[in-house]
Short mmCIF file of C-alpha atoms in Angstrom, two decimals:
data_model
loop_
_atom_site.label_atom_id
_atom_site.label_comp_id
_atom_site.label_asym_id
_atom_site.label_seq_id
_atom_site.Cartn_x
_atom_site.Cartn_y
_atom_site.Cartn_z
CA UNK T 29 201.07 100.20 18.62
CA UNK T 30 202.71 100.64 21.59
CA UNK T 31 201.03 99.94 25.00
CA UNK T 32 201.05 102.95 27.54
CA UNK T 33 202.24 100.47 30.26
CA UNK T 34 205.49 100.34 28.66
CA UNK T 35 208.12 101.86 30.70
CA UNK T 36 209.94 103.52 27.85
CA UNK T 37 206.93 105.60 26.95
CA UNK T 38 206.74 109.11 28.75
CA UNK T 39 205.52 109.17 32.37
CA UNK T 40 202.61 111.43 31.10
CA UNK T 41 200.54 108.65 30.19
CA UNK T 42 200.74 107.30 33.29
CA UNK T 43 199.38 110.24 35.35
CA UNK T 44 203.03 110.86 36.74
CA UNK T 45 203.45 114.49 34.86
CA UNK T 46 200.86 117.22 34.47
CA UNK T 47 199.27 118.01 31.02
CA UNK T 48 196.77 120.21 29.17
CA UNK T 49 194.33 119.30 26.69
CA UNK T 50 193.05 121.39 24.33
CA UNK T 51 189.66 120.58 23.26
CA UNK T 52 188.11 122.37 20.53
CA UNK T 53 184.67 121.47 22.06
CA UNK T 54 182.93 120.50 25.12
CA UNK T 55 183.09 116.76 24.69
CA UNK T 56 186.26 116.15 23.01
CA UNK T 57 188.30 116.29 26.14
CA UNK T 58 185.98 113.12 27.51
CA UNK T 59 186.10 111.20 24.32
CA UNK T 60 189.50 111.61 22.79
CA UNK T 61 191.34 111.77 26.56
CA UNK T 62 188.82 110.75 29.32
CA UNK T 63 191.03 108.14 30.52
CA UNK T 64 194.40 110.06 29.90
CA UNK T 65 192.96 112.86 32.19
CA UNK T 66 191.25 110.39 34.64
CA UNK T 67 195.06 108.92 35.45
CA UNK T 68 196.11 112.80 35.54
CA UNK T 69 193.67 113.93 37.92
CA UNK T 70 194.37 110.95 40.23
CA UNK T 71 197.99 111.65 40.06
CA UNK T 72 200.45 114.69 38.78
CA UNK T 73 197.32 117.26 37.84
CA UNK T 74 195.77 118.39 34.21
CA UNK T 75 194.24 121.20 32.86
CA UNK T 76 191.48 121.21 30.14
CA UNK T 77 191.36 124.36 27.65
CA UNK T 78 187.93 124.35 25.64
CA UNK T 79 188.46 126.97 22.75
CA UNK T 80 184.96 127.10 21.51
CA UNK T 81 181.48 127.90 23.23
CA UNK T 82 179.87 124.71 21.60
CA UNK T 83 177.17 126.79 20.77
CA UNK T 84 176.50 126.03 17.52
CA UNK T 85 175.07 122.65 17.63
CA UNK T 86 171.61 123.48 17.34
CA UNK T 87 170.70 126.47 15.18
CA UNK T 88 167.53 125.78 14.67
CA UNK T 89 166.50 125.82 18.20
CA UNK T 90 164.39 128.99 19.28
CA UNK T 91 164.46 128.32 22.97
CA UNK T 92 167.92 127.28 23.22
CA UNK T 93 169.75 130.75 22.17
CA UNK T 94 173.44 130.73 21.40
CA UNK T 95 174.12 132.18 24.84
CA UNK T 96 172.17 129.80 26.92
CA UNK T 97 173.42 126.50 25.30
CA UNK T 98 177.17 127.98 25.66
CA UNK T 99 176.03 128.00 29.20
CA UNK T 100 174.54 124.33 29.22
CA UNK T 101 177.72 122.92 27.50
CA UNK T 102 180.07 124.83 29.95
CA UNK T 103 178.23 122.93 32.74
CA UNK T 104 178.00 119.92 30.84
CA UNK T 105 181.52 120.01 30.21
CA UNK T 106 182.25 120.89 34.16
CA UNK T 107 180.09 117.72 35.31
CA UNK T 108 182.10 115.70 32.80
CA UNK T 109 185.65 116.72 34.56
CA UNK T 110 184.32 116.05 37.85
CA UNK T 111 183.30 112.17 36.66
CA UNK T 112 186.93 112.07 35.28
CA UNK T 113 188.25 113.51 39.14
CA UNK T 114 188.79 117.25 38.19
CA UNK T 115 186.94 120.10 39.23
CA UNK T 116 185.83 123.71 37.51
CA UNK T 117 189.16 125.03 38.57
CA UNK T 118 190.89 122.35 36.00
CA UNK T 119 188.67 123.88 32.96
CA UNK T 120 189.65 127.13 31.01
CA UNK T 121 186.81 128.18 28.92
CA UNK T 122 187.99 130.45 25.67
CA UNK T 123 184.37 130.94 24.62
CA UNK T 124 185.05 131.60 20.56
CA UNK T 125 182.34 131.17 18.27
CA UNK T 126 181.61 127.59 17.55
CA UNK T 127 182.11 126.64 13.88
CA UNK T 128 184.07 129.56 13.21
CA UNK T 129 187.33 128.91 15.00
CA UNK T 130 189.21 129.43 11.90
CA UNK T 131 188.07 133.08 11.62
CA UNK T 132 190.20 133.51 15.03
CA UNK T 133 193.93 135.04 14.96
CA UNK T 134 195.68 132.09 15.19
CA UNK T 135 198.71 134.09 16.89
CA UNK T 136 196.86 135.76 19.50
CA UNK T 137 195.11 132.47 20.66
CA UNK T 138 198.46 131.04 20.62
CA UNK T 139 199.74 133.47 22.93
CA UNK T 140 196.76 133.26 25.46
CA UNK T 141 197.46 129.38 25.40
CA UNK T 142 200.85 129.90 26.22
CA UNK T 143 200.26 132.19 29.29
CA UNK T 144 197.56 129.63 30.40
CA UNK T 145 199.65 126.59 30.17
CA UNK T 146 202.63 128.34 31.62
CA UNK T 147 200.59 129.31 34.74
CA UNK T 148 199.63 125.52 35.38
CA UNK T 149 203.75 124.41 35.23
CA UNK T 150 203.04 121.96 32.44
CA UNK T 151 204.99 120.80 29.28
CA UNK T 152 202.60 117.94 27.46
CA UNK T 153 199.95 119.22 25.54
CA UNK T 154 197.58 117.27 23.67
CA UNK T 155 196.16 118.49 20.46
CA UNK T 156 193.32 117.33 18.15
CA UNK T 157 194.84 115.20 15.36
CA UNK T 158 194.94 117.52 11.88
CA UNK T 159 193.44 114.47 10.26
CA UNK T 160 189.81 114.89 11.95
CA UNK T 161 187.85 116.17 9.41
CA UNK T 162 186.09 118.96 11.89
CA UNK T 163 186.99 122.55 10.88
CA UNK T 164 187.05 123.60 14.70
CA UNK T 165 189.60 120.30 15.29
CA UNK T 166 191.87 121.31 12.29
CA UNK T 167 191.45 125.10 13.60
CA UNK T 168 193.08 123.79 16.79
CA UNK T 169 195.56 121.82 15.25
CA UNK T 170 196.71 124.99 13.79
CA UNK T 171 196.87 127.03 16.62
CA UNK T 172 199.29 123.99 18.10
CA UNK T 173 201.37 124.30 15.66
CA UNK T 174 202.13 128.04 16.13
CA UNK T 175 202.39 126.98 19.88
CA UNK T 176 204.82 124.82 19.34
CA UNK T 177 207.02 127.27 17.30
CA UNK T 178 206.83 129.52 20.23
CA UNK T 179 207.52 126.93 22.66
CA UNK T 180 210.08 124.06 21.14
CA UNK T 181 210.56 123.29 24.64
CA UNK T 182 207.13 121.70 25.23
CA UNK T 183 205.61 118.06 24.05
CA UNK T 184 202.99 118.04 22.16
CA UNK T 185 200.80 115.04 21.24
CA UNK T 186 197.90 114.22 18.98
CA UNK T 187 194.93 112.69 19.82
CA UNK T 188 192.07 111.65 17.06
CA UNK T 189 188.14 112.11 17.42
CA UNK T 190 186.73 112.00 14.21
CA UNK T 191 189.05 110.85 11.90
CA UNK T 192 188.91 108.00 14.19
CA UNK T 193 185.26 107.17 13.56
CA UNK T 194 184.52 108.19 9.84
CA UNK T 195 188.02 107.71 8.24
CA UNK T 196 188.05 104.28 6.63
CA UNK T 197 191.69 104.57 6.31
CA UNK T 198 192.10 105.78 9.96
CA UNK T 199 194.34 102.60 11.53
CA UNK T 200 196.46 102.47 8.25
CA UNK T 201 196.82 106.38 8.59
CA UNK T 202 197.43 106.13 11.81
CA UNK T 203 200.49 103.49 12.11
CA UNK T 204 202.64 105.36 10.17
CA UNK T 205 203.16 107.84 13.67
CA UNK T 206 203.46 104.83 15.80
CA UNK T 207 200.86 105.64 18.40
CA UNK T 208 200.29 104.86 21.95
CA UNK T 209 197.13 103.34 23.32
CA UNK T 210 195.81 103.94 26.43
CA UNK T 211 192.98 101.16 27.64
CA UNK T 212 190.26 102.26 30.05
CA UNK T 213 190.73 99.23 32.31
CA UNK T 214 189.30 100.10 35.85
CA UNK T 215 188.63 103.41 34.40
CA UNK T 216 185.59 102.80 32.19
CA UNK T 217 182.97 103.54 34.13
CA UNK T 218 184.63 107.24 34.99
CA UNK T 219 185.02 107.57 31.12
CA UNK T 220 181.65 106.46 29.99
CA UNK T 221 180.07 108.60 32.92
CA UNK T 222 182.11 111.50 31.36
CA UNK T 223 181.14 111.21 27.96
CA UNK T 224 177.45 110.87 29.30
CA UNK T 225 177.32 114.14 31.28
CA UNK T 226 177.54 115.75 27.86
CA UNK T 227 173.70 115.68 27.62
CA UNK T 228 172.88 118.31 24.96
CA UNK T 229 175.09 115.99 22.50
CA UNK T 230 172.85 112.88 23.03
CA UNK T 231 169.78 114.64 21.97
CA UNK T 232 168.47 114.87 26.00
CA UNK T 233 168.62 118.86 26.08
CA UNK T 234 167.24 120.72 22.88
CA UNK T 235 164.04 119.33 21.99
CA UNK T 236 162.92 121.70 19.66
CA UNK T 237 165.29 121.33 16.97
CA UNK T 238 165.18 117.58 15.40
CA UNK T 239 168.13 118.30 12.22
CA UNK T 240 170.41 119.49 15.30
CA UNK T 241 173.18 117.63 16.14
CA UNK T 242 173.70 114.56 18.10
CA UNK T 243 176.02 111.84 18.27
CA UNK T 244 175.90 109.09 16.15
CA UNK T 245 174.56 105.46 17.44
CA UNK T 246 177.64 103.58 18.48
CA UNK T 247 179.75 106.42 18.64
CA UNK T 248 179.78 106.99 22.58
CA UNK T 249 180.20 102.97 22.77
CA UNK T 250 183.26 102.98 20.53
CA UNK T 251 185.00 105.63 22.40
CA UNK T 252 184.17 104.97 25.90
CA UNK T 253 185.35 101.14 25.70
CA UNK T 254 187.98 101.07 22.92
CA UNK T 255 191.82 102.36 23.87
CA UNK T 256 192.37 106.12 23.48
CA UNK T 257 194.77 106.74 20.89
CA UNK T 258 197.74 109.35 21.01
CA UNK T 259 200.79 109.93 18.88
CA UNK T 260 203.51 112.38 18.86
CA UNK T 261 202.36 115.64 16.92
CA UNK T 262 203.95 115.25 13.62
#
């Protein structure tokens, strides 16, 4: 694997070129790209596009309606970006239905994202890995594939989240892409705080849906402390 300080690697990994992260849900940006974003916010700048509203994580709650939960998750995402050195201005919230992104028209969503990225004057785009098993992550990767066909002049990179956690063959599968590793180093505390800002995903907000989603034990520490992983989108 490559270390991101390698001078032969793109300067985007050192925060020297502006970038855009596509996040299927609020928290994917911090889990998979927190260090990358912190470097970018301290340097050339970054923008995050969140595709879904995150409202499907606690379907059994009566107190937290989908609209209320979506607002909570958006606020948590803004707080996470602030922890990484960004602000609310660095977020575009598309608000598409959580867990139903596969139903969206890929061409329409890709065209919308293209316009947003053009306004950001960026050409480095970071996308959830197609190997992730969550359907919204896979749908985001498919939308990015449409976008890549529209903009072959842009550079696309994959970042894994769920496949890194639950795929026993992850390392072997990732090695074939010659991935880049980005160590947290001095940015460890920033990244951890960003992940912890997503309180609703840690079981600290919604209390009337015991079957609702919470990040698995050990998940936060794994993604906070270990290197981030990226590869050129195949």
